[in-house]
CSV table of C-alpha atoms in Angstrom, one decimal:
chain,number,residue,atom,x,y,z
I,1,MET,CA,139.3,132.3,94.3
I,2,ARG,CA,137.3,130.8,97.2
I,3,ARG,CA,139.0,129.4,100.3
I,4,ALA,CA,137.7,126.2,101.8
I,5,LEU,CA,138.2,125.0,105.3
I,6,LEU,CA,139.8,121.6,105.5
I,7,VAL,CA,139.6,120.0,108.9
I,8,ARG,CA,141.4,116.8,110.1
I,9,PHE,CA,141.4,115.2,113.5
I,10,GLY,CA,143.1,112.3,115.1
I,11,GLN,CA,143.5,111.0,118.6
I,12,VAL,CA,146.5,111.2,120.9
I,13,GLY,CA,145.9,109.2,124.1
I,14,SER,CA,142.4,110.2,125.2
I,15,THR,CA,142.5,113.7,123.9
I,16,LEU,CA,140.9,114.7,120.6
I,17,GLN,CA,143.4,116.7,118.5
I,18,LEU,CA,142.0,119.1,115.9
I,19,SER,CA,144.0,120.8,113.2
I,20,PHE,CA,142.8,123.3,110.7
I,21,THR,CA,144.3,124.0,107.3
I,22,LEU,CA,143.1,126.7,105.0
I,23,LYS,CA,143.9,126.0,101.4
I,24,PRO,CA,142.5,127.6,98.2
I,25,THR,CA,140.2,125.6,96.0
I,26,LEU,CA,138.1,126.1,92.9
I,27,ALA,CA,136.1,123.0,93.6
I,28,ASN,CA,132.8,124.8,94.1
I,29,ALA,CA,133.3,127.2,91.3
I,30,MET,CA,134.2,124.4,88.8
I,31,ARG,CA,131.7,121.9,90.1
I,32,SER,CA,129.4,120.9,87.3
I,33,THR,CA,127.7,117.8,88.8
I,34,TYR,CA,126.5,116.5,92.1
I,35,GLN,CA,129.7,116.2,94.3
I,36,PRO,CA,128.7,115.4,97.8
I,37,VAL,CA,131.0,115.4,100.9
I,38,LEU,CA,131.1,111.7,101.7
I,39,LEU,CA,130.9,110.4,105.3
I,40,SER,CA,131.1,106.7,106.0
I,41,ILE,CA,129.7,105.4,109.3
I,42,ASP,CA,130.4,101.8,110.1
I,43,PHE,CA,128.6,100.0,112.9
I,44,SER,CA,129.8,96.8,114.7
I,45,SER,CA,128.2,95.4,117.8
I,46,TYR,CA,130.0,94.3,120.9
I,47,GLN,CA,128.8,93.2,124.3
I,48,ARG,CA,127.9,96.7,125.7
I,49,GLY,CA,126.9,98.5,122.5
I,50,PHE,CA,128.4,99.4,119.2
I,51,PHE,CA,131.8,100.5,117.9
I,52,VAL,CA,131.4,103.2,115.3
I,53,ARG,CA,134.0,103.9,112.6
I,54,TRP,CA,133.9,107.3,111.1
I,55,GLU,CA,135.7,108.1,107.8
I,56,SER,CA,135.6,111.1,105.5
I,57,ASN,CA,138.8,111.2,103.4
I,58,GLU,CA,138.2,114.7,102.3
I,59,VAL,CA,137.7,116.1,105.8
I,60,ILE,CA,138.7,113.8,108.7
I,61,ASP,CA,141.0,110.9,109.4
I,62,ILE,CA,139.5,107.6,110.4
I,63,THR,CA,138.3,107.7,114.0
I,64,GLN,CA,136.5,105.3,116.4
I,65,SER,CA,133.7,106.0,118.8
I,66,GLN,CA,131.3,104.0,120.9
I,67,MET,CA,127.6,104.1,120.9
I,68,PRO,CA,124.8,102.6,123.1
I,69,MET,CA,121.8,101.0,121.5
I,70,PRO,CA,119.4,104.0,120.9
I,71,ILE,CA,116.3,101.9,121.7
I,72,ALA,CA,116.4,98.6,123.5
I,73,GLU,CA,116.3,95.6,121.1
I,74,ALA,CA,113.1,94.4,122.7
I,75,ASP,CA,111.4,97.8,122.2
I,76,VAL,CA,112.2,98.2,118.5
I,77,PRO,CA,109.1,96.4,117.1
I,78,LEU,CA,106.8,98.4,119.3
I,79,VAL,CA,108.4,101.8,118.4
I,80,LEU,CA,108.3,100.9,114.7
I,81,ARG,CA,104.6,100.0,115.0
I,82,ALA,CA,103.9,103.4,116.7
I,83,LEU,CA,105.6,105.2,113.8
I,84,ASP,CA,103.7,103.1,111.3
I,85,VAL,CA,100.2,103.9,112.6
I,86,LEU,CA,101.0,107.6,112.1
I,87,GLN,CA,101.1,106.9,108.4
I,88,ASP,CA,97.4,106.3,108.3
I,89,PRO,CA,95.6,109.7,107.9
I,90,ALA,CA,92.7,108.3,109.9
I,91,TYR,CA,94.7,107.7,113.1
I,92,PRO,CA,93.6,107.7,115.9
I,93,HIS,CA,90.0,107.4,114.7
I,94,PRO,CA,89.4,104.1,113.0
I,95,TRP,CA,86.7,103.6,110.4
I,96,THR,CA,87.2,99.9,109.8
I,97,THR,CA,87.8,96.9,112.1
I,98,THR,CA,91.3,96.5,110.5
I,99,GLN,CA,92.2,100.0,111.5
I,100,GLU,CA,90.8,99.6,114.9
I,101,LYS,CA,93.0,96.6,115.5
I,102,ALA,CA,96.1,98.4,114.1
I,103,PHE,CA,95.5,101.5,116.2
I,104,THR,CA,95.0,99.6,119.5
I,105,PHE,CA,97.9,99.3,121.9
I,106,SER,CA,97.7,97.2,125.0
I,107,GLN,CA,98.0,98.8,128.4
I,108,ALA,CA,101.5,97.3,128.8
I,109,GLU,CA,102.5,98.7,125.4
I,110,GLN,CA,101.2,102.1,126.3
I,111,ASP,CA,103.0,102.1,129.6
I,112,ARG,CA,106.3,101.1,127.8
I,113,LEU,CA,105.9,103.8,125.2
I,114,ARG,CA,105.2,106.3,127.9
I,115,GLU,CA,108.4,105.3,129.7
I,116,LEU,CA,110.2,106.0,126.4
I,117,ASN,CA,108.5,109.3,126.1
I,118,PHE,CA,106.8,108.0,122.9
I,119,TRP,CA,103.2,108.3,124.1
I,120,ASP,CA,101.2,111.4,124.9
I,121,GLU,CA,98.6,112.5,127.4
I,122,ASP,CA,95.8,111.8,124.9
I,123,ASN,CA,96.6,108.1,125.0
I,124,ARG,CA,98.0,108.0,121.4
I,125,ALA,CA,101.3,108.0,119.6
I,126,PRO,CA,102.2,111.7,119.6
I,127,VAL,CA,102.2,113.7,116.3
I,128,ASP,CA,105.8,114.6,116.9
I,129,LEU,CA,106.9,111.0,117.4
I,130,PRO,CA,109.3,111.2,114.4
I,131,ARG,CA,111.1,114.1,116.0
I,132,ARG,CA,111.3,112.3,119.4
I,133,VAL,CA,112.7,109.1,117.8
I,134,GLY,CA,115.0,111.1,115.6
I,135,ARG,CA,116.5,113.0,118.5
I,136,ARG,CA,117.0,109.8,120.4
I,137,LEU,CA,118.9,108.3,117.5
I,138,PHE,CA,121.1,111.5,117.1
I,139,ARG,CA,121.9,111.6,120.8
I,140,ALA,CA,123.0,107.9,120.8
I,141,LEU,CA,125.1,108.4,117.7
I,142,THR,CA,126.8,111.4,119.2
I,143,HIS,CA,127.0,110.0,122.8
I,144,ASP,CA,130.8,109.6,122.5
I,145,LYS,CA,132.6,113.0,122.1
I,146,ARG,CA,134.7,111.6,119.3
I,147,GLY,CA,131.6,110.7,117.3
I,148,ALA,CA,130.0,114.1,118.0
I,149,GLU,CA,133.0,116.0,116.9
I,150,ALA,CA,133.3,113.9,113.7
I,151,LEU,CA,129.8,114.5,112.6
I,152,LYS,CA,130.0,118.2,113.6
I,153,ILE,CA,133.2,118.8,111.6
I,154,VAL,CA,132.0,117.0,108.4
I,155,ARG,CA,128.6,118.7,108.6
I,156,ALA,CA,130.2,122.1,109.1
I,157,TYR,CA,132.6,121.5,106.2
I,158,ALA,CA,129.8,120.6,103.8
I,159,LEU,CA,128.0,123.8,104.7
I,160,ALA,CA,131.1,125.9,104.4
I,161,VAL,CA,131.9,124.7,100.9
I,162,ASP,CA,128.2,124.7,99.9
I,163,ARG,CA,128.1,121.0,99.0
I,164,PRO,CA,125.6,118.3,99.9
I,165,LEU,CA,126.4,115.6,102.5
I,166,LEU,CA,126.1,111.9,101.7
I,167,ILE,CA,126.1,109.7,104.8
I,168,SER,CA,126.8,106.0,104.1
I,169,CYS,CA,125.7,103.7,106.9
I,170,HIS,CA,127.2,100.2,107.0
I,171,PHE,CA,125.5,97.4,108.8
I,172,HIS,CA,126.0,93.7,109.4
I,173,ALA,CA,123.2,91.6,107.9
I,174,HIS,CA,123.1,88.7,110.4
I,175,ALA,CA,124.0,89.5,114.0
I,176,PRO,CA,120.8,90.1,116.0
I,177,ALA,CA,122.0,93.4,117.7
I,178,ASP,CA,123.2,94.8,114.3
I,179,VAL,CA,119.8,93.9,112.7
I,180,ALA,CA,118.0,95.7,115.5
I,181,LEU,CA,120.2,98.7,114.9
I,182,ALA,CA,119.6,98.6,111.1
I,183,ALA,CA,115.9,98.3,111.6
I,184,LEU,CA,115.7,101.8,113.2
I,185,PRO,CA,114.7,104.7,110.9
I,186,TRP,CA,118.1,106.4,110.7
I,187,GLU,CA,116.7,108.8,108.1
I,188,LEU,CA,115.1,110.5,111.1
I,189,LEU,CA,118.4,111.8,112.5
I,190,TRP,CA,117.4,115.0,114.3
I,191,ALA,CA,119.8,117.2,116.2
I,192,ASP,CA,118.4,119.7,118.8
I,193,GLU,CA,117.3,121.9,115.9
I,194,PRO,CA,113.9,122.8,114.4
I,195,THR,CA,114.3,120.5,111.3
I,196,PRO,CA,115.8,117.0,110.9
I,197,LEU,CA,119.2,116.5,109.3
I,198,LEU,CA,117.8,115.3,105.9
I,199,THR,CA,115.5,118.2,105.4
I,200,GLU,CA,118.0,121.0,105.7
I,201,ARG,CA,117.8,122.5,102.2
I,202,ARG,CA,121.3,124.1,102.4
I,203,LEU,CA,122.9,120.8,103.4
I,204,ALA,CA,120.8,118.6,101.1
I,205,ALA,CA,121.9,115.5,103.0
I,206,THR,CA,121.1,111.9,102.1
I,207,ILE,CA,121.5,108.7,104.0
I,208,GLU,CA,122.2,105.5,102.1
I,209,ARG,CA,122.4,102.0,103.7
I,210,ARG,CA,125.0,99.4,102.8
I,211,LEU,CA,125.3,95.9,104.0
I,212,LYS,CA,128.7,94.5,104.9
I,213,HIS,CA,129.6,91.7,102.5
I,214,THR,CA,132.4,90.6,100.2
I,215,GLY,CA,132.6,91.0,96.5
I,216,PRO,CA,130.2,93.9,95.8
I,217,PRO,CA,129.6,94.7,92.1
I,218,PRO,CA,130.9,97.8,90.5
I,219,ALA,CA,128.6,100.8,90.3
I,220,PRO,CA,126.3,100.6,87.2
I,221,ALA,CA,127.5,102.6,84.2
I,222,PRO,CA,125.0,105.3,83.1
I,223,GLY,CA,122.9,104.2,80.2
I,224,ARG,CA,121.9,106.1,77.1
I,225,GLY,CA,118.6,107.2,75.7
I,226,ALA,CA,115.3,107.3,77.5
I,227,LEU,CA,115.1,105.9,81.0
I,228,ARG,CA,113.4,102.6,80.8
I,229,ILE,CA,110.8,102.1,83.6
I,230,LEU,CA,109.0,98.8,83.9
I,231,ALA,CA,105.9,99.3,86.1
I,232,LEU,CA,104.7,96.2,87.9
I,233,SER,CA,101.0,96.4,88.9
I,234,PRO,CA,99.8,93.1,90.3
I,235,GLN,CA,96.1,92.4,90.4
I,236,ALA,CA,96.5,90.3,93.5
I,237,GLY,CA,94.9,92.1,96.5
I,238,ILE,CA,94.6,95.5,94.8
I,239,PRO,CA,91.0,96.6,94.0
I,240,THR,CA,90.6,97.5,90.3
I,241,GLU,CA,89.6,101.1,91.1
I,242,LEU,CA,92.7,101.7,93.2
I,243,ARG,CA,95.0,100.2,90.5
I,244,HIS,CA,93.4,102.6,88.0
I,245,ILE,CA,93.9,105.5,90.3
I,246,GLU,CA,97.6,104.6,90.8
I,247,ARG,CA,98.2,104.1,87.1
I,248,SER,CA,96.5,107.4,86.2
I,249,VAL,CA,98.4,109.4,88.8
I,250,ARG,CA,101.7,107.7,87.8
I,251,MET,CA,101.3,108.3,84.1
I,252,ASN,CA,100.3,111.9,84.7
I,253,ALA,CA,103.4,112.4,86.8
I,254,LEU,CA,105.6,110.8,84.1
I,255,GLN,CA,103.9,112.5,81.1
I,256,PRO,CA,106.4,115.4,80.9
I,257,LEU,CA,109.2,112.9,80.7
I,258,LEU,CA,107.4,110.9,78.0
I,259,GLU,CA,106.7,114.0,76.0
I,260,ARG,CA,110.4,114.9,75.9
I,261,ASN,CA,111.5,111.3,75.2
I,262,LEU,CA,113.3,111.3,78.5
I,263,ALA,CA,111.6,108.1,79.7
I,264,GLU,CA,109.9,105.0,78.3
I,265,VAL,CA,107.4,103.2,80.4
I,266,ARG,CA,105.9,99.7,80.1
I,267,GLU,CA,103.4,98.2,82.4
I,268,LEU,CA,103.1,94.5,83.4
I,269,SER,CA,99.7,93.4,84.9
I,270,PRO,CA,99.0,90.8,86.0
I,271,ILE,CA,102.5,89.7,87.1
I,272,SER,CA,103.6,86.1,87.4
I,273,ARG,CA,107.1,85.1,88.3
I,274,ARG,CA,107.7,83.6,84.8
I,275,GLU,CA,106.3,86.7,83.0
I,276,LEU,CA,108.4,89.0,85.1
I,277,GLU,CA,111.6,87.1,84.3
I,278,ARG,CA,110.7,87.1,80.6
I,279,VAL,CA,110.0,90.8,80.2
I,280,VAL,CA,113.1,91.8,82.2
I,281,ARG,CA,115.3,89.5,80.0
I,282,GLU,CA,113.8,90.8,76.7
I,283,TRP,CA,113.4,94.5,77.4
I,284,SER,CA,116.3,95.2,79.9
I,285,PRO,CA,114.6,98.0,81.9
I,286,ASP,CA,116.7,100.4,84.0
I,287,VAL,CA,114.1,100.7,86.8
I,288,ILE,CA,111.5,98.3,88.2
I,289,HIS,CA,108.6,100.2,89.8
I,290,TYR,CA,106.5,98.0,92.0
I,291,TYR,CA,103.2,99.1,93.4
I,292,GLY,CA,101.5,96.4,95.4
I,293,HIS,CA,101.5,94.6,98.7
I,294,GLY,CA,104.6,93.9,100.7
I,295,ARG,CA,104.7,92.3,104.1
I,296,TYR,CA,107.1,91.5,106.9
I,297,GLU,CA,105.8,88.7,109.1
I,298,GLN,CA,107.7,86.3,111.4
I,299,GLY,CA,111.0,87.5,110.3
I,300,SER,CA,110.5,87.2,106.5
I,301,GLY,CA,109.6,89.7,103.8
I,302,ALA,CA,107.8,89.1,100.6
I,303,LEU,CA,105.9,90.8,97.7
I,304,LEU,CA,102.5,89.7,96.5
I,305,LEU,CA,102.4,88.6,92.8
I,306,ASP,CA,99.8,86.9,90.6
I,307,ARG,CA,99.8,83.2,89.7
I,308,GLU,CA,99.9,82.3,86.0
I,309,ARG,CA,96.6,80.5,86.2
I,310,GLY,CA,94.9,82.8,88.6
I,311,GLY,CA,95.2,83.5,92.3
I,312,GLU,CA,98.1,85.0,94.1
I,313,GLU,CA,101.3,84.1,95.9
I,314,TRP,CA,103.8,85.7,98.2
I,315,THR,CA,107.2,85.8,96.5
I,316,PRO,CA,110.4,85.8,98.6
I,317,PRO,CA,113.4,88.0,98.0
I,318,ASP,CA,115.6,85.3,96.5
I,319,ALA,CA,113.1,84.5,93.8
I,320,LEU,CA,112.7,88.2,93.1
I,321,ALA,CA,116.4,88.9,92.9
I,322,ALA,CA,116.8,86.0,90.3
I,323,ALA,CA,114.0,87.4,88.2
I,324,LEU,CA,115.4,91.0,88.3
I,325,GLY,CA,119.0,90.2,87.3
I,326,GLY,CA,120.6,93.1,85.4
I,327,VAL,CA,118.1,95.7,86.6
I,328,GLN,CA,120.0,98.8,87.9
I,329,MET,CA,117.3,100.0,90.3
I,330,VAL,CA,114.2,98.7,92.0
I,331,VAL,CA,111.7,101.0,93.7
I,332,LEU,CA,109.3,99.2,96.0
I,333,HIS,CA,106.1,101.2,96.6
I,334,ALA,CA,105.0,98.4,98.9
I,335,CYS,CA,104.2,98.9,102.6
I,336,GLN,CA,107.0,97.6,104.8
I,337,GLY,CA,109.2,96.5,101.9
I,338,ALA,CA,112.3,97.7,103.7
I,339,MET,CA,111.2,96.8,107.3
I,340,ALA,CA,113.3,94.4,109.4
I,341,THR,CA,112.9,93.5,113.1
I,342,PRO,CA,115.1,91.9,115.7
I,343,GLY,CA,115.4,88.1,115.8
I,344,ALA,CA,115.8,87.8,112.0
I,345,THR,CA,118.4,88.7,109.4
I,346,LEU,CA,118.2,91.7,107.2
I,347,LEU,CA,118.2,89.3,104.2
I,348,SER,CA,114.6,88.4,105.2
I,349,SER,CA,113.4,91.9,104.3
I,350,VAL,CA,112.8,92.5,100.7
I,351,ALA,CA,114.8,95.7,100.0
I,352,PRO,CA,118.0,94.6,101.9
I,353,ALA,CA,117.7,91.1,100.4
I,354,LEU,CA,117.6,92.5,96.8
I,355,SER,CA,120.5,94.7,97.6
I,356,MET,CA,122.6,91.7,98.9
I,357,ALA,CA,121.6,89.7,95.9
I,358,GLY,CA,123.2,92.2,93.6
I,359,VAL,CA,120.7,94.9,92.7
I,360,PRO,CA,122.8,98.1,92.7
I,361,VAL,CA,120.1,100.4,94.0
I,362,VAL,CA,116.9,99.6,95.9
I,363,ILE,CA,114.5,102.1,97.4
I,364,GLY,CA,112.1,100.4,99.8
I,365,MET,CA,109.5,101.7,102.2
I,366,GLN,CA,110.1,101.2,105.9
I,367,PHE,CA,106.5,101.7,106.9
I,368,THR,CA,103.1,101.8,105.3
I,369,ILE,CA,103.2,104.4,102.5
I,370,ARG,CA,100.3,106.6,101.5
I,371,ALA,CA,99.3,106.5,97.8
I,372,ASP,CA,99.9,110.2,97.2
I,373,ALA,CA,103.3,110.2,99.0
I,374,ALA,CA,104.4,107.1,96.9
I,375,THR,CA,103.5,108.8,93.7
I,376,ARG,CA,105.2,112.1,94.7
I,377,ILE,CA,108.4,110.2,95.5
I,378,ALA,CA,108.3,108.4,92.1
I,379,SER,CA,107.6,111.5,90.1
I,380,ILE,CA,110.5,113.5,91.6
I,381,VAL,CA,113.0,110.6,91.6
I,382,TYR,CA,112.3,109.5,88.0
I,383,ALA,CA,112.4,113.1,86.7
I,384,GLY,CA,115.7,113.6,88.4
I,385,LEU,CA,117.3,110.3,87.1
I,386,ALA,CA,116.1,110.9,83.5
I,387,GLN,CA,117.7,114.4,83.5
I,388,GLY,CA,121.1,113.2,84.7
I,389,ARG,CA,120.7,113.7,88.5
I,390,SER,CA,122.1,111.1,90.8
I,391,VAL,CA,119.9,108.7,92.8
I,392,GLN,CA,121.0,110.3,96.0
I,393,GLU,CA,120.3,113.8,94.8
I,394,ALA,CA,116.9,112.9,93.4
I,395,LEU,CA,115.8,111.1,96.6
I,396,ALA,CA,116.9,114.1,98.7
I,397,ALA,CA,114.7,116.4,96.6
I,398,ALA,CA,111.8,114.0,97.1
I,399,ARG,CA,112.2,114.0,100.8
I,400,ILE,CA,112.3,117.8,101.1
I,401,ALA,CA,109.2,118.0,98.9
I,402,LEU,CA,107.3,115.6,101.2
I,403,TYR,CA,108.5,117.4,104.3
I,404,VAL,CA,107.4,120.7,103.0
I,405,GLY,CA,104.2,119.6,101.4
I,406,GLU,CA,102.6,117.4,104.0
I,407,THR,CA,100.8,119.0,106.9
I,408,ASP,CA,101.6,116.1,109.4
I,409,GLN,CA,105.1,115.5,107.9
I,410,VAL,CA,105.1,111.7,108.3
I,411,SER,CA,106.0,110.4,104.9
I,412,TRP,CA,109.4,112.0,104.2
I,413,PHE,CA,111.4,109.5,106.2
I,414,VAL,CA,109.6,106.3,104.9
I,415,PRO,CA,111.9,105.7,101.8
I,416,ALA,CA,115.1,103.8,102.7
I,417,LEU,CA,117.9,103.8,100.1
I,418,TYR,CA,120.0,100.6,99.9
I,419,VAL,CA,123.2,100.7,97.7
I,420,ARG,CA,125.5,97.8,96.7
I,421,SER,CA,128.5,99.1,94.9
I,422,ARG,CA,132.3,98.7,95.1
I,423,SER,CA,132.7,102.5,94.9
I,424,HIS,CA,131.3,105.2,97.0
I,425,GLY,CA,129.6,108.4,95.9
I,426,PRO,CA,126.8,109.4,93.6
I,427,ILE,CA,125.1,106.8,91.3
I,428,TYR,CA,123.7,107.8,88.0
I,429,LEU,CA,121.4,105.9,85.6
I,430,ARG,CA,121.9,108.5,82.9
I,431,PRO,CA,125.1,110.6,82.2
I,432,PRO,CA,125.5,113.4,84.8
I,433,THR,CA,124.8,116.9,83.5
I,434,ASP,CA,125.6,120.4,84.5
I,435,GLN,CA,122.5,121.7,82.7
I,436,PRO,CA,119.6,123.0,84.7
I,437,PRO,CA,116.6,120.6,84.8
I,438,VAL,CA,114.4,120.7,81.7
I,439,LEU,CA,111.5,119.9,84.1
I,440,THR,CA,110.8,121.1,87.6
I,441,LEU,CA,111.1,117.9,89.6
I,442,GLY,CA,107.7,116.4,90.4
I,443,THR,CA,105.5,118.8,88.4
I,444,SER,CA,103.2,118.1,85.5
I,445,SER,CA,103.0,119.9,82.2
I,446,SER,CA,100.9,123.0,81.9
I,447,SER,CA,98.0,121.1,80.2
I,448,GLN,CA,97.8,118.6,83.0
I,449,SER,CA,98.1,121.1,85.8
I,450,ARG,CA,94.8,122.6,84.8
I,451,HIS,CA,93.2,119.2,85.6
I,452,PRO,CA,95.2,117.8,88.5
I,453,PRO,CA,94.4,114.1,89.2
I,454,HIS,CA,92.6,113.3,92.4
I,455,ILE,CA,94.8,111.3,94.7
I,456,ARG,CA,93.3,109.3,97.4
I,457,ARG,CA,95.1,109.2,100.7
I,458,LEU,CA,94.5,105.5,101.3
I,459,ARG,CA,96.7,102.7,102.5
I,460,ILE,CA,96.7,99.9,99.9
I,461,GLN,CA,96.8,97.3,102.7
I,462,GLU,CA,93.7,98.8,104.2
I,463,GLU,CA,91.8,98.5,101.0
I,464,TRP,CA,92.9,95.0,100.6
I,465,ALA,CA,92.0,94.0,104.1
I,466,ARG,CA,88.5,95.5,103.7
I,467,GLN,CA,88.0,93.6,100.4
I,468,ARG,CA,89.0,90.4,102.1
I,469,LEU,CA,86.7,91.0,105.1
I,470,GLN,CA,83.8,91.5,102.8
I,471,ALA,CA,84.7,88.3,100.8
I,472,ASP,CA,84.8,86.3,104.0
I,473,ARG,CA,81.4,87.3,105.2
I,474,PRO,CA,78.7,84.6,104.6
């Protein structure tokens, strides 16, 4: 019989009181499915910073701490932009005018980034900028001793009982300071250790984001049969060659699931609002997979769809949410589909807006996403879901795969997970199982591995911009 360490702490006056109780448990030995240690972190702004409410019923009592803003609200857009340029494999050497514009920072911007220690001696965003930002976030979160102790105890407990850690971050969707806080890439949390929190394989931690609102829907009940995936591939702004590459790579990645009847895939292209609503209503897919253009401009997010009679249109989140009613999960492989900036509401960004509108699970991209990274995420997540793994467990596996597989390690923190559910804990699209995976997550069948597809490391926005530039020339 194993013995687990249960730790609870409360506060008496200004002194943190810790108590330890050893009690026998068979939780680990009997665990047959993903059972994470749950930690809820609730942020609320006040005049001088943020109140943070920590709760983990299994480990600690509710406690409160205070936290300063990790990065000044006015600096958030600049820091996000610096992180975004690192997603382009060509940085800092542009080969198009669009890249040259994106890679150029004014002298004032460089000076400010240098003051923040986010600019290096070579006059560029440093290659280790994710680590620098992640450590700044971690130090702010643990600035108050009570917060530091809460995170330390829950993390130590999860390691002691050999269970994953699920961190649920709760944000307000409207207050400017709260929006600025939520816009930061919390997936980068990085203690003074060699690797970030979410890539510790032993801990297998996941961060999910929840927006504070009333009347959240219940968690979706796991479905039966093959996982239904509706792939949306708009023609608007996507060169034909690039769409064919994405489709080929996506289908190769999903082929092992299709061969074992674990997934069923349909593709919609072109995509008009009316056609999207009709297909969703008639086929009832479990997952919407969108590969196309997303934007976040002037405080508003949108996805680019096709018009019924030709042309294109930017579609706002409210129209998308209405069209996707009943879908359990939306995966947005669109650049900046989960980005928000100060001065707006989170509801202007596509991923948070879809979450608030009632989509139970949304995975959006906080920054520009590389084609190969986007496909890698999809292949691992869908394989996990189809085989009875939770959304959180599958996404954690995808993050670690990207962190290990990429030389520059800049894609693993791009996906942001938004959850809207009355309950807390793992979310399944298929019944959970204690059986080992039939497939190794993210791999192709043996026949395909002999002829691996060529994946171009291109930004879809870059291709689109180049096509537009050529079209505008006389």
